[in-house]
mmCIF file with all atom_site columns, C-alpha atoms in Angstrom:
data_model
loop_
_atom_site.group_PDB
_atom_site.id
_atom_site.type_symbol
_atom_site.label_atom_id
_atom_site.label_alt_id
_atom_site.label_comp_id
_atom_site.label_asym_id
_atom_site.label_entity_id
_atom_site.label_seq_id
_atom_site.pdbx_PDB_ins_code
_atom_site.Cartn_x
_atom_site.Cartn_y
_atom_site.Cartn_z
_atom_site.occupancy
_atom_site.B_iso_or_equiv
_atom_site.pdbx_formal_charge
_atom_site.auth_seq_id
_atom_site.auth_comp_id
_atom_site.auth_asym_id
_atom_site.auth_atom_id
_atom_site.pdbx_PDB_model_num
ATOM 1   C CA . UNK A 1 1   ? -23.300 -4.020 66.584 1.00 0.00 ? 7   UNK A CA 1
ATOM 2   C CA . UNK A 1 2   ? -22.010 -0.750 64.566 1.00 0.00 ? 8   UNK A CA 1
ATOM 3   C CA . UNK A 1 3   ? -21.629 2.214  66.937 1.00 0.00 ? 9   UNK A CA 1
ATOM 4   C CA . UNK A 1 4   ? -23.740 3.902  64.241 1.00 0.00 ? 10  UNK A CA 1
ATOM 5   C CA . UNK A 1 5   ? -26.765 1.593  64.565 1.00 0.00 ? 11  UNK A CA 1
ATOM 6   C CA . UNK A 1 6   ? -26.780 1.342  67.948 1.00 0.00 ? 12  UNK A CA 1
ATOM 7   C CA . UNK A 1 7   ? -26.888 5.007  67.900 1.00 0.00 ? 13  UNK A CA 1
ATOM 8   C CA . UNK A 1 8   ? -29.737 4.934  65.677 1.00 0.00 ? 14  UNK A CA 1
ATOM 9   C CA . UNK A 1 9   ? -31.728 2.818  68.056 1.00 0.00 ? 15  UNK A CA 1
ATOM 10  C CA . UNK A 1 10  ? -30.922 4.274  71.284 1.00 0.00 ? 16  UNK A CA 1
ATOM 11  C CA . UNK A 1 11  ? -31.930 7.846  69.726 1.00 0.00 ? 17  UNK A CA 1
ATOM 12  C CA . UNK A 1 12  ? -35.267 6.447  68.341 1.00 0.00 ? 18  UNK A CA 1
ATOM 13  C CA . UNK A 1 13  ? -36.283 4.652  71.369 1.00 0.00 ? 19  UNK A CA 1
ATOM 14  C CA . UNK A 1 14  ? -35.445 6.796  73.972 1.00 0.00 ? 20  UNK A CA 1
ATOM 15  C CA . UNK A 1 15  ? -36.850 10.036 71.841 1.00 0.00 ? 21  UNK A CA 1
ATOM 16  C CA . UNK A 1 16  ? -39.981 8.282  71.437 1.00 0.00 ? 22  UNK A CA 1
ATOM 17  C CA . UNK A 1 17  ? -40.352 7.165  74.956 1.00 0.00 ? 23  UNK A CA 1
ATOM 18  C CA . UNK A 1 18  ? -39.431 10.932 76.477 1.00 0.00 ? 24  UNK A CA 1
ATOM 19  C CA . UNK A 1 19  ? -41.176 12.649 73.860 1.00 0.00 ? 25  UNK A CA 1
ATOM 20  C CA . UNK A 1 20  ? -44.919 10.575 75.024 1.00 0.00 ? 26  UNK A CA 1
ATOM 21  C CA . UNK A 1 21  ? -44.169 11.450 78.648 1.00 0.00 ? 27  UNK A CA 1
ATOM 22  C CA . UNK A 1 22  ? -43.310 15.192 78.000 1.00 0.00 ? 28  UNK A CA 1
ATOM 23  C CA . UNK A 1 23  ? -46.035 15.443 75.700 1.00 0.00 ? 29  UNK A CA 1
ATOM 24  C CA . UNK A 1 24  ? -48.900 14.201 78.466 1.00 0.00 ? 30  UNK A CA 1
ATOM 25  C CA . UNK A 1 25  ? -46.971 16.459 81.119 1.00 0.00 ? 31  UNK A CA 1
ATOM 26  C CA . UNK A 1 26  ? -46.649 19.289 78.733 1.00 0.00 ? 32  UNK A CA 1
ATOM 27  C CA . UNK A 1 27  ? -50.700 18.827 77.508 1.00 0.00 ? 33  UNK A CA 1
ATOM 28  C CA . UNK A 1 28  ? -51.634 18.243 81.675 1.00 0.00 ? 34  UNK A CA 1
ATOM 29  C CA . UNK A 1 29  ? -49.613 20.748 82.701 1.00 0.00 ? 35  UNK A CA 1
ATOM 30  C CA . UNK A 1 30  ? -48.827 23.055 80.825 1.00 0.00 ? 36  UNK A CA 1
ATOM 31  C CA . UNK A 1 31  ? -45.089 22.401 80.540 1.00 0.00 ? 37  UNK A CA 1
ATOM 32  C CA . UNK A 1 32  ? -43.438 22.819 77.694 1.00 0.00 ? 38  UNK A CA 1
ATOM 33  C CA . UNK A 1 33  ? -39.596 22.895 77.571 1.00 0.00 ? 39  UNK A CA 1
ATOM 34  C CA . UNK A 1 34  ? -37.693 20.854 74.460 1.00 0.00 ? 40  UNK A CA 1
ATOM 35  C CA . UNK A 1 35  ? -35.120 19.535 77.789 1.00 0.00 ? 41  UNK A CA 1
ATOM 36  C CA . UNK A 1 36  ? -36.440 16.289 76.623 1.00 0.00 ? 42  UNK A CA 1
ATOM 37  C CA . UNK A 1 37  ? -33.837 16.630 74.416 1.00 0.00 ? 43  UNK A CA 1
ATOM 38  C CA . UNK A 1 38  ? -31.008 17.706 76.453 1.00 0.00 ? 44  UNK A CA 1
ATOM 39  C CA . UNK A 1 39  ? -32.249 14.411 79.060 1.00 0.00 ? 45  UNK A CA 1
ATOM 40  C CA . UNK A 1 40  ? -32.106 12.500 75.950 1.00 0.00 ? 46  UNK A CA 1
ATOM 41  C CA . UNK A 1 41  ? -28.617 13.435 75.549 1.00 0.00 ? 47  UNK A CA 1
ATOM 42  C CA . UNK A 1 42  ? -27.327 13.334 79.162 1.00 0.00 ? 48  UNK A CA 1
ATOM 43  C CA . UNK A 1 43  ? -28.933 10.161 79.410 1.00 0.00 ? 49  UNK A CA 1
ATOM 44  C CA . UNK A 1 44  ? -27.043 8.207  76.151 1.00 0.00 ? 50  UNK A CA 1
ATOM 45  C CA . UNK A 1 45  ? -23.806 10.357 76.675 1.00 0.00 ? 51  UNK A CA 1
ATOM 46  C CA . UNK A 1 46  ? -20.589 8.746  78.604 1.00 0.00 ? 52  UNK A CA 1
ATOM 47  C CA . UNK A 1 47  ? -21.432 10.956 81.569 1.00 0.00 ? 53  UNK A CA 1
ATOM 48  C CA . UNK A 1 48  ? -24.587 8.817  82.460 1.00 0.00 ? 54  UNK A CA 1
ATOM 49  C CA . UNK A 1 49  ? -25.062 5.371  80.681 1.00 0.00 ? 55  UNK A CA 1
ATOM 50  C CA . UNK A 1 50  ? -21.916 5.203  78.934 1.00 0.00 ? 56  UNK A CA 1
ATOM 51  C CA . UNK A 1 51  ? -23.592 4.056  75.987 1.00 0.00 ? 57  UNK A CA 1
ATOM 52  C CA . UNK A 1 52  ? -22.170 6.160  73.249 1.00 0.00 ? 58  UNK A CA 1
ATOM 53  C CA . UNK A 1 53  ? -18.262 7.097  73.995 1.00 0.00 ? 59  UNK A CA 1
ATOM 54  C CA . UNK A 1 54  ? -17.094 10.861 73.868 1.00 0.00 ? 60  UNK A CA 1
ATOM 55  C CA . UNK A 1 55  ? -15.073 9.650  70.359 1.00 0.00 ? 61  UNK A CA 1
ATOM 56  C CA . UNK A 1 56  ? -18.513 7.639  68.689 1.00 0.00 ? 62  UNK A CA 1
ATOM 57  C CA . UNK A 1 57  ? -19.941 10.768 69.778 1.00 0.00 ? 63  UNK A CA 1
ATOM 58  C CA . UNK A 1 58  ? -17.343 13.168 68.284 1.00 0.00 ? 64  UNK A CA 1
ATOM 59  C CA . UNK A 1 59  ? -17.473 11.481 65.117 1.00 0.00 ? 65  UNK A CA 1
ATOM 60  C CA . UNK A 1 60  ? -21.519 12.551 64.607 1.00 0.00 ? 66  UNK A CA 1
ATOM 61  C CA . UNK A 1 61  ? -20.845 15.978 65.074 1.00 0.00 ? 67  UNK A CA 1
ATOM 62  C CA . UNK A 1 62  ? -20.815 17.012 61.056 1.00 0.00 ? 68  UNK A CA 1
ATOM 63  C CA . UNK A 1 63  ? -24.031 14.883 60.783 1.00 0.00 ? 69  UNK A CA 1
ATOM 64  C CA . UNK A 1 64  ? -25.641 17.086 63.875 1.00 0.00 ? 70  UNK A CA 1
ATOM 65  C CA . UNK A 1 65  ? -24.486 20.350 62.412 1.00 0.00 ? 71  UNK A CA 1
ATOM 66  C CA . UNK A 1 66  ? -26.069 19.660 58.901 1.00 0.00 ? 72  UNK A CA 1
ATOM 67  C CA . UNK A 1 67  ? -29.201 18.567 60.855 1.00 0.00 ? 73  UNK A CA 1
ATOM 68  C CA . UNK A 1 68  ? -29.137 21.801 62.929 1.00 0.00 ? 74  UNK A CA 1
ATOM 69  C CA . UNK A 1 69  ? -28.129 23.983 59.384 1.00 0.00 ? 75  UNK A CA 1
ATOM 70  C CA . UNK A 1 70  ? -31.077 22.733 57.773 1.00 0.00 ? 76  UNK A CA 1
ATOM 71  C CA . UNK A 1 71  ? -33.420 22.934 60.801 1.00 0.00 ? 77  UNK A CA 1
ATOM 72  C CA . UNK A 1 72  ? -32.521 26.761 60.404 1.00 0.00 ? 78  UNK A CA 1
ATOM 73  C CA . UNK A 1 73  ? -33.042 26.361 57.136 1.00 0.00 ? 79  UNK A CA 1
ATOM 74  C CA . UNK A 1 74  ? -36.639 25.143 57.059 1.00 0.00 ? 80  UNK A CA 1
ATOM 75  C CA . UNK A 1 75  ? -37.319 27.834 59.590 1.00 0.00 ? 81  UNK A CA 1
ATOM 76  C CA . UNK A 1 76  ? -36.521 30.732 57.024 1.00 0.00 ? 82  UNK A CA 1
ATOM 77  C CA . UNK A 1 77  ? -38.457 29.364 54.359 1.00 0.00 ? 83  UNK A CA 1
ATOM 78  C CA . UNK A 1 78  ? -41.362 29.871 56.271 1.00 0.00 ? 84  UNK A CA 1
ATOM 79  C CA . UNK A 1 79  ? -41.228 33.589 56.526 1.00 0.00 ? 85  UNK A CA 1
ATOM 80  C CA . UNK A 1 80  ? -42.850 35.208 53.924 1.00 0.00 ? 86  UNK A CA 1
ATOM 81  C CA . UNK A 1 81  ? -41.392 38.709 53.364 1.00 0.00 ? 87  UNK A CA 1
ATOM 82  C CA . UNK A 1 82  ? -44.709 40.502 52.331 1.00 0.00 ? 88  UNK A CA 1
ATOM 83  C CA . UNK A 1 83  ? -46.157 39.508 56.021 1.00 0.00 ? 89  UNK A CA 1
ATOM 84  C CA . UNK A 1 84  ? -42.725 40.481 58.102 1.00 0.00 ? 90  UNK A CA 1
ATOM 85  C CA . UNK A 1 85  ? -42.543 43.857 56.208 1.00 0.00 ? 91  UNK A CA 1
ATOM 86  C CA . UNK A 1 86  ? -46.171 44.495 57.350 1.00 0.00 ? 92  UNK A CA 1
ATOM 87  C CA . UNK A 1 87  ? -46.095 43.919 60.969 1.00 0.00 ? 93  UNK A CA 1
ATOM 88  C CA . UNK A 1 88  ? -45.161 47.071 62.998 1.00 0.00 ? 94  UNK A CA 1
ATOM 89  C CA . UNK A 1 89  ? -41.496 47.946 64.546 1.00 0.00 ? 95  UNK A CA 1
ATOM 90  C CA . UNK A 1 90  ? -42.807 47.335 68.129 1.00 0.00 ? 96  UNK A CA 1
ATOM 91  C CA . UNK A 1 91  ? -43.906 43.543 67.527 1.00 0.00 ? 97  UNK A CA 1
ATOM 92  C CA . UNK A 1 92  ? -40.915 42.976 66.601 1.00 0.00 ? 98  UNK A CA 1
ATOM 93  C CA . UNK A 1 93  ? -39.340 44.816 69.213 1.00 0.00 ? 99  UNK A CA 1
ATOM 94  C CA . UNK A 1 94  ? -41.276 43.598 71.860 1.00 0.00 ? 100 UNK A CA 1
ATOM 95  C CA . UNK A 1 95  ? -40.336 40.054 71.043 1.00 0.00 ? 101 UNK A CA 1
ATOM 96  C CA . UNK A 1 96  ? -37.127 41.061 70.828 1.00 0.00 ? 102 UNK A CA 1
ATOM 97  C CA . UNK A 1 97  ? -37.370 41.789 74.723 1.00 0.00 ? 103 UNK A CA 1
ATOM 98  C CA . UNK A 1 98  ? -39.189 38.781 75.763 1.00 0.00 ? 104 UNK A CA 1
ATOM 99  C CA . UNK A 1 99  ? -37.042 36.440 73.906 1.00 0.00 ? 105 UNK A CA 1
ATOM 100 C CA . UNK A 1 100 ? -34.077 38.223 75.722 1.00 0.00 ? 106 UNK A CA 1
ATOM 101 C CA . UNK A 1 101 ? -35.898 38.292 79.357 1.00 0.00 ? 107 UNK A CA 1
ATOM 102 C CA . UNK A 1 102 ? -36.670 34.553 78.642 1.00 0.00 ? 108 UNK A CA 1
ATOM 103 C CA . UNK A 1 103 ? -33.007 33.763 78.014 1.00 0.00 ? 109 UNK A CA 1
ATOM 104 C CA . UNK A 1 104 ? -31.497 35.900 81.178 1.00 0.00 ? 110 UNK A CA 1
ATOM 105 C CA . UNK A 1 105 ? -34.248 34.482 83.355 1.00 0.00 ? 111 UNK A CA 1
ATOM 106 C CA . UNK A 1 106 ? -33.707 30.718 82.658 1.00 0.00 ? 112 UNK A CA 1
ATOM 107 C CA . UNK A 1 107 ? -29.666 31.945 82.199 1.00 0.00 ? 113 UNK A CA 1
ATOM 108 C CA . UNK A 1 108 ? -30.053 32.806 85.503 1.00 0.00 ? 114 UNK A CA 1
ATOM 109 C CA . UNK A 1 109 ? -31.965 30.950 87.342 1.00 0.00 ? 115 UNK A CA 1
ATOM 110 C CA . UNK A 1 110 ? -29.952 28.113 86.038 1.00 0.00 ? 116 UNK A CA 1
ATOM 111 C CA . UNK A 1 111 ? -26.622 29.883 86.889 1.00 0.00 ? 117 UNK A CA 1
ATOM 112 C CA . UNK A 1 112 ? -27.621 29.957 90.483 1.00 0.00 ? 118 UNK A CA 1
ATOM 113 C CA . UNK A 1 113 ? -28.862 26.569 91.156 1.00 0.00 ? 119 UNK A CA 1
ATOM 114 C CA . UNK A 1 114 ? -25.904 24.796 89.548 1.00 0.00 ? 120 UNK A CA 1
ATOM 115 C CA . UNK A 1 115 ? -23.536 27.330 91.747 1.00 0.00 ? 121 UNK A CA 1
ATOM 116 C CA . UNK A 1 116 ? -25.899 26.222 94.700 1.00 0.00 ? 122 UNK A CA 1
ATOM 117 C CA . UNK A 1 117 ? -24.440 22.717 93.991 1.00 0.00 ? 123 UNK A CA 1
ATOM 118 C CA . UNK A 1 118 ? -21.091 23.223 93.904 1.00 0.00 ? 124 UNK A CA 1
ATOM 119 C CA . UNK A 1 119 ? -20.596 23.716 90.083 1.00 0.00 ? 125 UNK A CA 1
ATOM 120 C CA . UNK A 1 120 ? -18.041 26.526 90.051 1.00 0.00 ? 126 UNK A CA 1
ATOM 121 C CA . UNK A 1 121 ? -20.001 29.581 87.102 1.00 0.00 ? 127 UNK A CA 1
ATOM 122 C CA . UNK A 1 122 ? -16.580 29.457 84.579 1.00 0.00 ? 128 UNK A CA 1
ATOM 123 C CA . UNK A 1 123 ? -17.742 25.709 84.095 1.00 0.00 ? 129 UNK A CA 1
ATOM 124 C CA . UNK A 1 124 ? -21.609 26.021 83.883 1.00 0.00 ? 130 UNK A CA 1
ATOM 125 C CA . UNK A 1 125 ? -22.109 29.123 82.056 1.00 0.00 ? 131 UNK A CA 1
ATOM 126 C CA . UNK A 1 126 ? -22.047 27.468 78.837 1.00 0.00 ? 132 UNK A CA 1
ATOM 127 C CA . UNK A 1 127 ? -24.661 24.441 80.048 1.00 0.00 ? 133 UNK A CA 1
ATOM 128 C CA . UNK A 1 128 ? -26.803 27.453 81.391 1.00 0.00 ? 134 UNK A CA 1
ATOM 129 C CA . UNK A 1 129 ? -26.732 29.542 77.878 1.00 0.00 ? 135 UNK A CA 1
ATOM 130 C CA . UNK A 1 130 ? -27.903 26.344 76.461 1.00 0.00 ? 136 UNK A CA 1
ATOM 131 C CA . UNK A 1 131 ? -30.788 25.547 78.396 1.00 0.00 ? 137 UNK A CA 1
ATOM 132 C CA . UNK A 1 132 ? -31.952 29.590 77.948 1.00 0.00 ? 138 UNK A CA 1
ATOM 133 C CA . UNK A 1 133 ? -31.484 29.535 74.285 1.00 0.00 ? 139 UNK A CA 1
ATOM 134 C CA . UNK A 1 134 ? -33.679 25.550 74.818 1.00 0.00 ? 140 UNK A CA 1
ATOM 135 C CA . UNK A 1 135 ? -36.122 27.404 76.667 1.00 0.00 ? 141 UNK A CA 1
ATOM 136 C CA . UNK A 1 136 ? -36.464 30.720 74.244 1.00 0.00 ? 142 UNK A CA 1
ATOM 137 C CA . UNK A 1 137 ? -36.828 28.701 71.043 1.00 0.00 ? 143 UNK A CA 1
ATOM 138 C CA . UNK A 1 138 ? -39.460 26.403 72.973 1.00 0.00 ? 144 UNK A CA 1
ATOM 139 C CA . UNK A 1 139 ? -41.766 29.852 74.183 1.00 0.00 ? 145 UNK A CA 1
ATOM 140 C CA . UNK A 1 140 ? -43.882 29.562 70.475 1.00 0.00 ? 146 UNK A CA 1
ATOM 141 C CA . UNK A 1 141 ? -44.778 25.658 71.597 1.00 0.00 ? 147 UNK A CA 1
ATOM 142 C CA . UNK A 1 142 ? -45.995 27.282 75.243 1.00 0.00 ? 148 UNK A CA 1
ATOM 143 C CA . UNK A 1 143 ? -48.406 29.985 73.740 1.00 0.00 ? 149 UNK A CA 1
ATOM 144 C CA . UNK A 1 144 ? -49.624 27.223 70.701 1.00 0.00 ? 150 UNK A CA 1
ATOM 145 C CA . UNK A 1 145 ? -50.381 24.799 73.589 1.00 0.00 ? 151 UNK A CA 1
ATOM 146 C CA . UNK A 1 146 ? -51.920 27.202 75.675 1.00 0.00 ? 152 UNK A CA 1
ATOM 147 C CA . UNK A 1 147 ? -54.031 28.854 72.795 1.00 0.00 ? 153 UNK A CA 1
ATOM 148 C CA . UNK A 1 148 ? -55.422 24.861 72.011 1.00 0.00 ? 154 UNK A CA 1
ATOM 149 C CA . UNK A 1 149 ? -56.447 24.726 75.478 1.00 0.00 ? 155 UNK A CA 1
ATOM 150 C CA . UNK A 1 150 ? -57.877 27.641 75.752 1.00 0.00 ? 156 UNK A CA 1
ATOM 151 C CA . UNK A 1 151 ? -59.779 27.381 72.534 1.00 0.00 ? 157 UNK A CA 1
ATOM 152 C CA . UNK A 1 152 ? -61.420 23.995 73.272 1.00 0.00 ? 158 UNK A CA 1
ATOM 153 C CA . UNK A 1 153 ? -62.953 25.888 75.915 1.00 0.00 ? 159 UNK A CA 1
ATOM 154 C CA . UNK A 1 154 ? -64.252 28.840 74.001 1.00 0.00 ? 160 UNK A CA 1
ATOM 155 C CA . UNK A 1 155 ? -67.828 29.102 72.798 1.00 0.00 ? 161 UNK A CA 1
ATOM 156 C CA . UNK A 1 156 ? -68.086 27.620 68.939 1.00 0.00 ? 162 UNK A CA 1
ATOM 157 C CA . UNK A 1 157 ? -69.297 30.120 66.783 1.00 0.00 ? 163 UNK A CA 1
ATOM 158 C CA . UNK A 1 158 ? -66.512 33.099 67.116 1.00 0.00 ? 164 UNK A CA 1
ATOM 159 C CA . UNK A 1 159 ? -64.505 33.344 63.848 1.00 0.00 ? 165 UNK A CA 1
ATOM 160 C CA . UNK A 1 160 ? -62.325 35.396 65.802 1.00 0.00 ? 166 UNK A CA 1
ATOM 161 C CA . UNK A 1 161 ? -58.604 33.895 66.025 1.00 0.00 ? 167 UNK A CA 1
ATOM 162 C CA . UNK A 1 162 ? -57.935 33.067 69.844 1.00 0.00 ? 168 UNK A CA 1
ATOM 163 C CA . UNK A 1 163 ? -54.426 34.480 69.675 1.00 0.00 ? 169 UNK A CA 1
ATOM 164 C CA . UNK A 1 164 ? -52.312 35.764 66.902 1.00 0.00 ? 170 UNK A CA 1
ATOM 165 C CA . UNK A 1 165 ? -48.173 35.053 67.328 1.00 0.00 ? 171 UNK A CA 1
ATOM 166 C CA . UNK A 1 166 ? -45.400 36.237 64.906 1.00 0.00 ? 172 UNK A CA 1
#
């Protein structure tokens, strides 16, 4: 079988089968993280399962840059100028500063634990950026999840929106 199809399979299968279980944690628990991806890819790298070599993998990376160009991409087009011009200085602001506490806190926290194991920092700083820049992007899922909850248990009738995010 083609490195390329087996690729193909192992992604599908093993994104649908973490994506089900993080999605019932995430929905019981409130956890929401997008490090079902980053397991996804520890798991079918040649760290873990050996799977996928680190050349097979290599040879993907212009297909995962386009994919992450036009993720970025998709994201723009949904900003509509008129709206972003009309929100105040200090919402933006603001999110400025919990995006940023967000990173340095999971930075951090993940700085120290992978230190506490032996990891020496030059090596995991990068790995620890990562997984604050995972858990940043992933902070609009967290308030959409909790505002679902939240407004399944709210009285019908109130045309009031439950929570408003930029």
């Amino acid at each position: 079988m083609s490195p390329a199809l087996t690729l193909v399979i192992l992604v599908a299968g093993a994104y649908l089968a973490a994506r089900v279980a993080f999605e019932w944690l995430g929905r019981r628990f409130l956890i929401v993280s997008g490090a079902e991806y980053v397991l996804l890819g520890i798991l079918l790298g040649p760290q873990v399962s050996g799977l996928l070599g680190r050349t097979v993998l290599q040879s993907f990376e212009p297909i995962t840059t386009l994919a992450l160009g036009w993720m970025g991409a998709i994201i723009g087009m949904r900003f509509y100028l008129a709206e972003l011009v009309a929100v105040p200085g200090i919402t933006y602001r603001l999110a400025f500063v919990e995006s940023l506490l967000t990173l340095l806190t999971v930075f951090g926290v993940e700085m120290a634990a992978m230190t506490l194991l032996g990891f020496s920092p030059g090596r995991v700083w990068i790995p620890a950026l990562a997984m604050g820049a995972i858990a940043t992007a992933s902070s609009t899922a967290a308030v959409n999840m909790i505002g679902e909850r939240l407004g399944k248990e709210r009285e019908r009738g109130s045309e009031r929106p439950l929570l408003v995010q930029l």
